[in-house]
Amino acid sequence: MKIAQFVDEELTRFYGVGAFYRIHTIDDLIGHLIVGLAPHTSVGIIGRVIGFINSQVCLGSPIWHSAKRRDCDGDADSVMLLMDIFLNFSREYLPDRIGGLMDAPLLIQPLVFPHEVQRQAHNIDIDDTYPLDFYRSSWNLEKTTNVIDNIDIVKKRLGQANQFFDYKFTHTTDNIMLDESHSLYSILSTMEEKLKMQISTAKLINAVDADEVMSMVLTTHILPDIMGNLRAYSSQSFRCTKCGQKYRRMPIVGRCLECNNELTQTVTRGTVEKYVQTALNICSEFKINEYLTNRINTLQTELSLLFKQNVKDQHTIIDFI
Ligand SMILES: [Zn+2]
């Protein structure tokens, strides 16, 4: 509401034209166009406000969420009023670093073609009942591909008019609000806390194999994180803490060439090592396959070579005898 009022004030007072939103209550925003934008994507997707919910969550069509590159996993997301972007977006305001460009609506997609979004959205079931055969098949642990023929999913409607509407559901409710108004993901602050919660949840669910979950966490998050930071560390630049001058390599004098101040690293040892212990703990507590365990151990060896435990000022030839 505040942004809508700001936009109206901008239009009338700054541009000298008529107000656009003219809202008095929050419900006056219903029907207006918004732009959904997920972090690090740069492409905003147009949507329309159809209501509000008292939770820190944005409910929308799976097609819309998928177009934003969100897979409904409770990660960060944002919406903006379209008129706000038309009036106030400019490349002139953006920071010149790549990070500043990543969270800005550089492009806006007005229409989404359902066949162009991610596969996950196509696999959402939109039937109002599951046939008895489905339950029998699930009891016999049959493959999903064997039972999907009897259930309506988004994929089957692609190219037809009802690919956009008439999505059904199996259970009615008079309230789609959740008991929790915030996702734990946004409350837990450290990676360790989030991981601990993920482990305890995985252990509670019979259908989830906690060892497999931890292997995935290692493969998709922790290992790439350590390797990425290791690469960043060894190719890092140096910065002057006083005048801010940056150096691609450490100058031979070892100090700032502008003001003779000491230089500091832009990537620290702590950044590289922060998840190593977590990775080692996971390997000892869970059944992680040998290949993955070896990769972690190799990384640890690599790090111990990079960061000498007892730093000596200068090696002498005697050290190597
Ligand atoms: Zn300096």
Coordinates of C-alpha atoms and ligand atoms in Angstrom, one line a residue:
M1 CA 0.0 0.0 0.0
K2 CA 2.8 2.4 0.9
I3 CA 4.5 1.8 -2.4
A4 CA 1.3 2.3 -4.3
Q5 CA 0.8 5.6 -2.5
F6 CA 4.4 6.6 -3.2
V7 CA 3.9 5.9 -6.9
D8 CA 0.7 8.0 -7.0
E9 CA 2.4 10.8 -5.2
E10 CA 5.3 10.6 -7.7
L11 CA 2.9 10.7 -10.6
T12 CA 1.0 13.7 -9.4
R13 CA 3.7 15.8 -7.7
F14 CA 6.7 14.9 -9.8
Y15 CA 5.4 14.1 -13.2
G16 CA 2.2 16.3 -12.9
V17 CA -0.1 13.6 -14.2
G18 CA -3.0 11.7 -12.7
A19 CA -2.6 9.2 -9.9
F20 CA -2.7 5.5 -11.0
Y21 CA -3.5 3.3 -8.0
R22 CA -5.8 5.5 -5.9
I23 CA -6.1 2.9 -3.2
H24 CA -7.7 3.3 0.2
T25 CA -7.6 -0.2 1.5
I26 CA -5.3 -3.1 0.8
D27 CA -8.2 -4.8 -1.2
D28 CA -8.0 -2.0 -3.8
L29 CA -4.8 -3.6 -5.0
I30 CA -6.6 -6.7 -6.1
G31 CA -6.5 -7.0 -9.9
H32 CA -3.3 -4.9 -10.3
L33 CA -0.3 -6.2 -12.2
I34 CA 2.8 -7.1 -10.3
V35 CA 6.3 -8.4 -11.3
G36 CA 7.6 -11.5 -9.5
L37 CA 11.4 -11.7 -9.4
A38 CA 13.6 -14.4 -7.7
P39 CA 17.1 -13.6 -6.6
H40 CA 19.9 -13.9 -9.2
T41 CA 17.6 -14.3 -12.2
S42 CA 17.2 -10.7 -13.7
V43 CA 13.9 -11.6 -15.4
G44 CA 10.7 -10.5 -13.8
I45 CA 7.5 -12.3 -14.6
I46 CA 4.2 -10.4 -14.7
G47 CA 1.4 -11.6 -12.4
R48 CA -1.9 -10.3 -11.1
V49 CA -2.9 -9.8 -7.4
I50 CA -5.9 -12.0 -6.6
G51 CA -5.8 -11.8 -2.8
F52 CA -3.8 -11.8 0.3
I53 CA -2.6 -14.3 2.9
N54 CA -1.4 -13.8 6.4
S55 CA 1.8 -15.7 5.9
Q56 CA 5.2 -14.8 4.7
V57 CA 4.6 -16.7 1.5
C58 CA 3.6 -15.9 -2.1
L59 CA 1.0 -18.3 -3.5
G60 CA 0.7 -18.5 -7.2
S61 CA 0.2 -20.8 -10.2
P62 CA 3.0 -23.5 -10.4
I63 CA 3.6 -22.2 -14.0
W64 CA 4.3 -18.7 -12.7
H65 CA 6.6 -19.8 -9.9
S66 CA 8.5 -22.0 -12.3
A67 CA 8.9 -19.2 -14.8
K68 CA 10.5 -17.2 -12.0
R69 CA 12.8 -20.2 -11.5
R70 CA 11.4 -20.9 -8.1
D71 CA 10.5 -24.6 -7.5
C72 CA 8.2 -24.0 -4.5
D73 CA 11.0 -25.0 -2.0
G74 CA 10.5 -22.0 0.3
D75 CA 13.4 -20.0 -0.9
A76 CA 13.7 -16.2 -1.3
D77 CA 11.3 -14.5 -3.7
S78 CA 9.9 -11.0 -4.3
V79 CA 7.0 -9.1 -5.9
M80 CA 7.0 -5.5 -7.1
L81 CA 4.2 -3.2 -8.4
L82 CA 4.5 -3.0 -12.2
M83 CA 4.0 0.8 -12.2
D84 CA 6.9 1.2 -9.7
I85 CA 9.2 -0.6 -12.1
F86 CA 8.0 1.4 -15.1
L87 CA 8.7 4.7 -13.3
N88 CA 11.6 3.9 -11.0
F89 CA 13.8 1.3 -12.7
S90 CA 16.8 2.5 -14.5
R91 CA 20.2 1.0 -15.2
E92 CA 21.6 4.4 -14.0
Y93 CA 20.7 3.5 -10.4
L94 CA 22.2 0.1 -10.4
P95 CA 25.6 -0.6 -8.8
D96 CA 28.2 -1.3 -11.5
R97 CA 29.2 -4.7 -10.0
I98 CA 27.7 -7.9 -11.4
G99 CA 26.0 -8.5 -8.0
G100 CA 24.0 -5.4 -8.4
L101 CA 22.6 -6.5 -11.8
M102 CA 21.6 -10.0 -10.6
D103 CA 18.6 -8.9 -8.5
A104 CA 17.2 -6.3 -10.8
P105 CA 14.4 -6.7 -13.3
L106 CA 16.6 -6.2 -16.4
L107 CA 13.9 -8.0 -18.5
I108 CA 10.2 -8.4 -17.9
Q109 CA 8.3 -11.4 -19.3
P110 CA 4.6 -10.4 -19.9
L111 CA 3.5 -13.9 -21.0
V112 CA 4.5 -17.3 -19.9
F113 CA 4.1 -20.3 -22.1
P114 CA 3.5 -23.4 -19.9
H115 CA 5.6 -25.7 -22.2
E116 CA 8.7 -23.5 -21.6
V117 CA 8.8 -23.8 -17.8
Q118 CA 10.7 -26.4 -15.8
R119 CA 9.7 -30.0 -15.8
Q120 CA 8.8 -30.0 -12.1
A121 CA 5.8 -27.7 -12.8
H122 CA 4.7 -30.1 -15.6
N123 CA 4.6 -33.0 -13.1
I124 CA 2.2 -31.3 -10.7
D125 CA -1.0 -33.4 -10.4
I126 CA -4.2 -31.4 -10.9
D127 CA -6.8 -34.2 -10.6
D128 CA -9.7 -34.1 -8.1
T129 CA -9.5 -37.8 -7.2
Y130 CA -6.9 -40.5 -7.4
P131 CA -8.2 -43.8 -8.9
L132 CA -8.2 -46.9 -6.7
D133 CA -5.6 -48.4 -9.1
F134 CA -3.2 -45.7 -8.1
Y135 CA -3.4 -46.7 -4.4
R136 CA -3.0 -50.4 -5.4
S137 CA 0.0 -49.6 -7.6
S138 CA 1.7 -47.5 -4.8
W139 CA 1.2 -50.4 -2.4
N140 CA 3.1 -52.6 -4.9
L141 CA 5.8 -50.0 -5.2
E142 CA 5.3 -49.7 -8.9
K143 CA 7.2 -47.0 -10.9
T144 CA 5.5 -43.6 -11.3
T145 CA 5.6 -43.9 -15.0
N146 CA 3.3 -46.9 -14.8
V147 CA 0.6 -45.1 -12.8
I148 CA 0.7 -41.6 -14.2
D149 CA -1.5 -42.5 -17.2
N150 CA -4.6 -42.5 -14.9
I151 CA -3.9 -39.1 -13.2
D152 CA -4.3 -35.6 -14.7
I153 CA -1.1 -33.7 -14.6
V154 CA -0.1 -30.3 -16.1
K155 CA 2.1 -32.0 -18.8
K156 CA -1.0 -33.7 -20.3
R157 CA -2.7 -30.3 -20.9
L158 CA 0.2 -28.5 -22.6
G159 CA -1.0 -26.8 -25.8
Q160 CA -4.6 -26.9 -24.8
A161 CA -6.7 -24.0 -23.5
N162 CA -7.1 -25.6 -20.0
Q163 CA -3.3 -25.6 -19.5
F164 CA -3.9 -22.2 -17.8
F165 CA -7.0 -22.9 -15.7
D166 CA -9.3 -25.5 -14.1
Y167 CA -6.5 -27.0 -11.9
K168 CA -8.3 -29.3 -9.5
F169 CA -7.3 -30.6 -6.0
T170 CA -8.1 -33.7 -4.0
H171 CA -9.0 -32.2 -0.6
T172 CA -11.1 -29.2 0.0
T173 CA -10.3 -26.8 2.9
D174 CA -11.9 -23.6 4.2
N175 CA -8.5 -22.1 5.0
I176 CA -5.3 -22.3 3.1
M177 CA -3.3 -20.5 5.8
L178 CA -0.7 -22.4 7.5
D179 CA -0.3 -22.6 11.3
E180 CA 3.2 -21.2 10.9
S181 CA 3.3 -17.8 9.2
H182 CA 7.1 -17.9 8.6
S183 CA 9.1 -20.6 7.0
L184 CA 11.8 -21.9 9.3
Y185 CA 14.2 -21.3 6.5
S186 CA 13.9 -17.6 7.0
I187 CA 14.1 -17.8 10.9
L188 CA 17.2 -20.1 11.2
S189 CA 20.2 -18.0 10.6
T190 CA 23.2 -20.2 10.2
M191 CA 23.8 -23.0 7.7
E192 CA 24.5 -25.4 10.5
E193 CA 21.1 -24.8 12.1
K194 CA 19.3 -25.3 8.7
L195 CA 21.3 -28.5 8.1
K196 CA 20.5 -29.8 11.6
M197 CA 16.8 -29.2 11.0
Q198 CA 16.9 -30.8 7.6
I199 CA 18.5 -33.9 9.2
S200 CA 16.0 -34.2 12.0
T201 CA 13.1 -33.8 9.4
A202 CA 14.6 -36.4 7.1
K203 CA 14.9 -38.8 10.1
L204 CA 11.2 -38.3 10.9
I205 CA 9.9 -39.2 7.5
N206 CA 9.9 -42.9 6.7
A207 CA 9.9 -42.4 2.9
V208 CA 13.1 -40.3 3.2
D209 CA 16.6 -41.8 3.4
A210 CA 18.6 -39.5 5.6
D211 CA 21.9 -40.9 4.3
E212 CA 20.8 -40.1 0.7
V213 CA 19.7 -36.6 1.8
M214 CA 23.1 -35.9 3.3
S215 CA 24.9 -37.2 0.2
M216 CA 22.9 -34.8 -1.9
V217 CA 23.6 -31.9 0.5
L218 CA 27.3 -32.7 0.1
T219 CA 27.2 -33.1 -3.6
T220 CA 25.0 -30.1 -4.5
H221 CA 25.9 -27.6 -1.8
I222 CA 28.8 -28.2 0.5
L223 CA 31.4 -29.6 -2.0
P224 CA 30.8 -26.9 -4.7
D225 CA 30.8 -24.2 -2.0
I226 CA 34.2 -25.3 -0.6
M227 CA 35.7 -25.8 -4.1
G228 CA 34.3 -22.4 -5.3
N229 CA 35.7 -20.6 -2.3
L230 CA 39.1 -22.4 -2.7
R231 CA 39.3 -21.2 -6.3
A232 CA 38.2 -17.7 -5.2
Y233 CA 40.9 -17.7 -2.4
S234 CA 43.8 -18.7 -4.7
S235 CA 42.9 -16.1 -7.4
Q236 CA 41.8 -13.3 -5.0
S237 CA 42.6 -9.7 -5.1
F238 CA 43.8 -7.5 -2.3
R239 CA 42.3 -4.3 -0.9
C240 CA 43.6 -1.4 1.1
T241 CA 41.6 -0.9 4.3
K242 CA 42.3 2.8 4.4
C243 CA 41.8 4.2 0.8
G244 CA 39.9 1.2 -0.7
Q245 CA 42.4 0.8 -3.6
K246 CA 42.2 -2.7 -5.1
Y247 CA 45.1 -4.8 -6.4
R248 CA 44.8 -7.8 -8.6
R249 CA 48.1 -9.0 -7.2
M250 CA 49.9 -8.2 -4.0
P251 CA 52.4 -5.4 -4.9
I252 CA 56.1 -6.3 -4.3
V253 CA 56.4 -3.8 -1.5
G254 CA 53.5 -5.6 0.3
R255 CA 51.7 -2.3 1.1
C256 CA 49.2 0.0 -0.6
L257 CA 51.0 2.0 -3.4
E258 CA 48.7 5.0 -2.9
C259 CA 48.8 5.5 0.8
N260 CA 51.3 2.9 2.1
N261 CA 48.7 1.3 4.3
E262 CA 48.6 -2.5 4.9
L263 CA 46.6 -4.5 2.5
T264 CA 43.9 -7.1 3.3
Q265 CA 42.7 -10.2 1.6
T266 CA 39.3 -10.1 -0.1
V267 CA 38.7 -13.8 0.5
T268 CA 39.7 -15.1 3.9
R269 CA 40.9 -18.5 5.1
G270 CA 37.7 -18.7 7.2
T271 CA 35.5 -18.4 4.1
V272 CA 37.2 -21.4 2.6
E273 CA 37.3 -23.6 5.6
K274 CA 34.0 -22.8 7.2
Y275 CA 32.1 -25.9 6.0
V276 CA 35.0 -28.4 6.0
Q277 CA 34.3 -29.7 9.5
T278 CA 30.6 -29.9 8.7
A279 CA 31.5 -32.1 5.7
L280 CA 33.8 -34.3 7.7
N281 CA 31.1 -34.7 10.4
I282 CA 28.5 -35.7 7.8
C283 CA 30.9 -38.3 6.4
S284 CA 31.5 -39.9 9.9
E285 CA 27.8 -39.7 11.0
F286 CA 26.1 -40.9 7.9
K287 CA 26.6 -43.7 5.4
I288 CA 28.3 -41.7 2.7
N289 CA 29.7 -43.6 -0.2
E290 CA 33.5 -44.1 -0.5
Y291 CA 33.9 -41.9 -3.6
L292 CA 32.3 -38.9 -1.9
T293 CA 34.1 -39.5 1.3
N294 CA 37.4 -39.6 -0.6
R295 CA 36.6 -36.4 -2.4
I296 CA 36.1 -34.6 1.0
N297 CA 39.3 -36.1 2.4
T298 CA 41.2 -35.0 -0.7
L299 CA 39.9 -31.5 -0.3
Q300 CA 40.9 -31.5 3.3
T301 CA 44.4 -32.6 2.3
E302 CA 44.5 -29.9 -0.4
L303 CA 43.5 -27.3 2.2
S304 CA 46.1 -28.4 4.7
L305 CA 48.7 -28.0 2.0
L306 CA 47.4 -24.5 1.2
F307 CA 47.2 -23.3 4.8
K308 CA 50.3 -24.4 6.6
Q309 CA 49.4 -25.4 10.2
N310 CA 52.7 -23.9 11.7
V311 CA 53.6 -21.0 9.6
K312 CA 57.4 -20.5 9.4
D313 CA 58.7 -17.2 8.2
Q314 CA 61.2 -18.7 5.8
H315 CA 62.2 -22.2 4.9
T316 CA 65.8 -23.1 4.7
I317 CA 67.3 -25.9 2.6
I318 CA 67.7 -27.9 5.9
D319 CA 63.9 -28.2 6.2
F320 CA 63.8 -30.5 3.2
I321 CA 66.6 -32.9 4.2
Ligands
ZN1 ZN 45.6 2.7 0.4

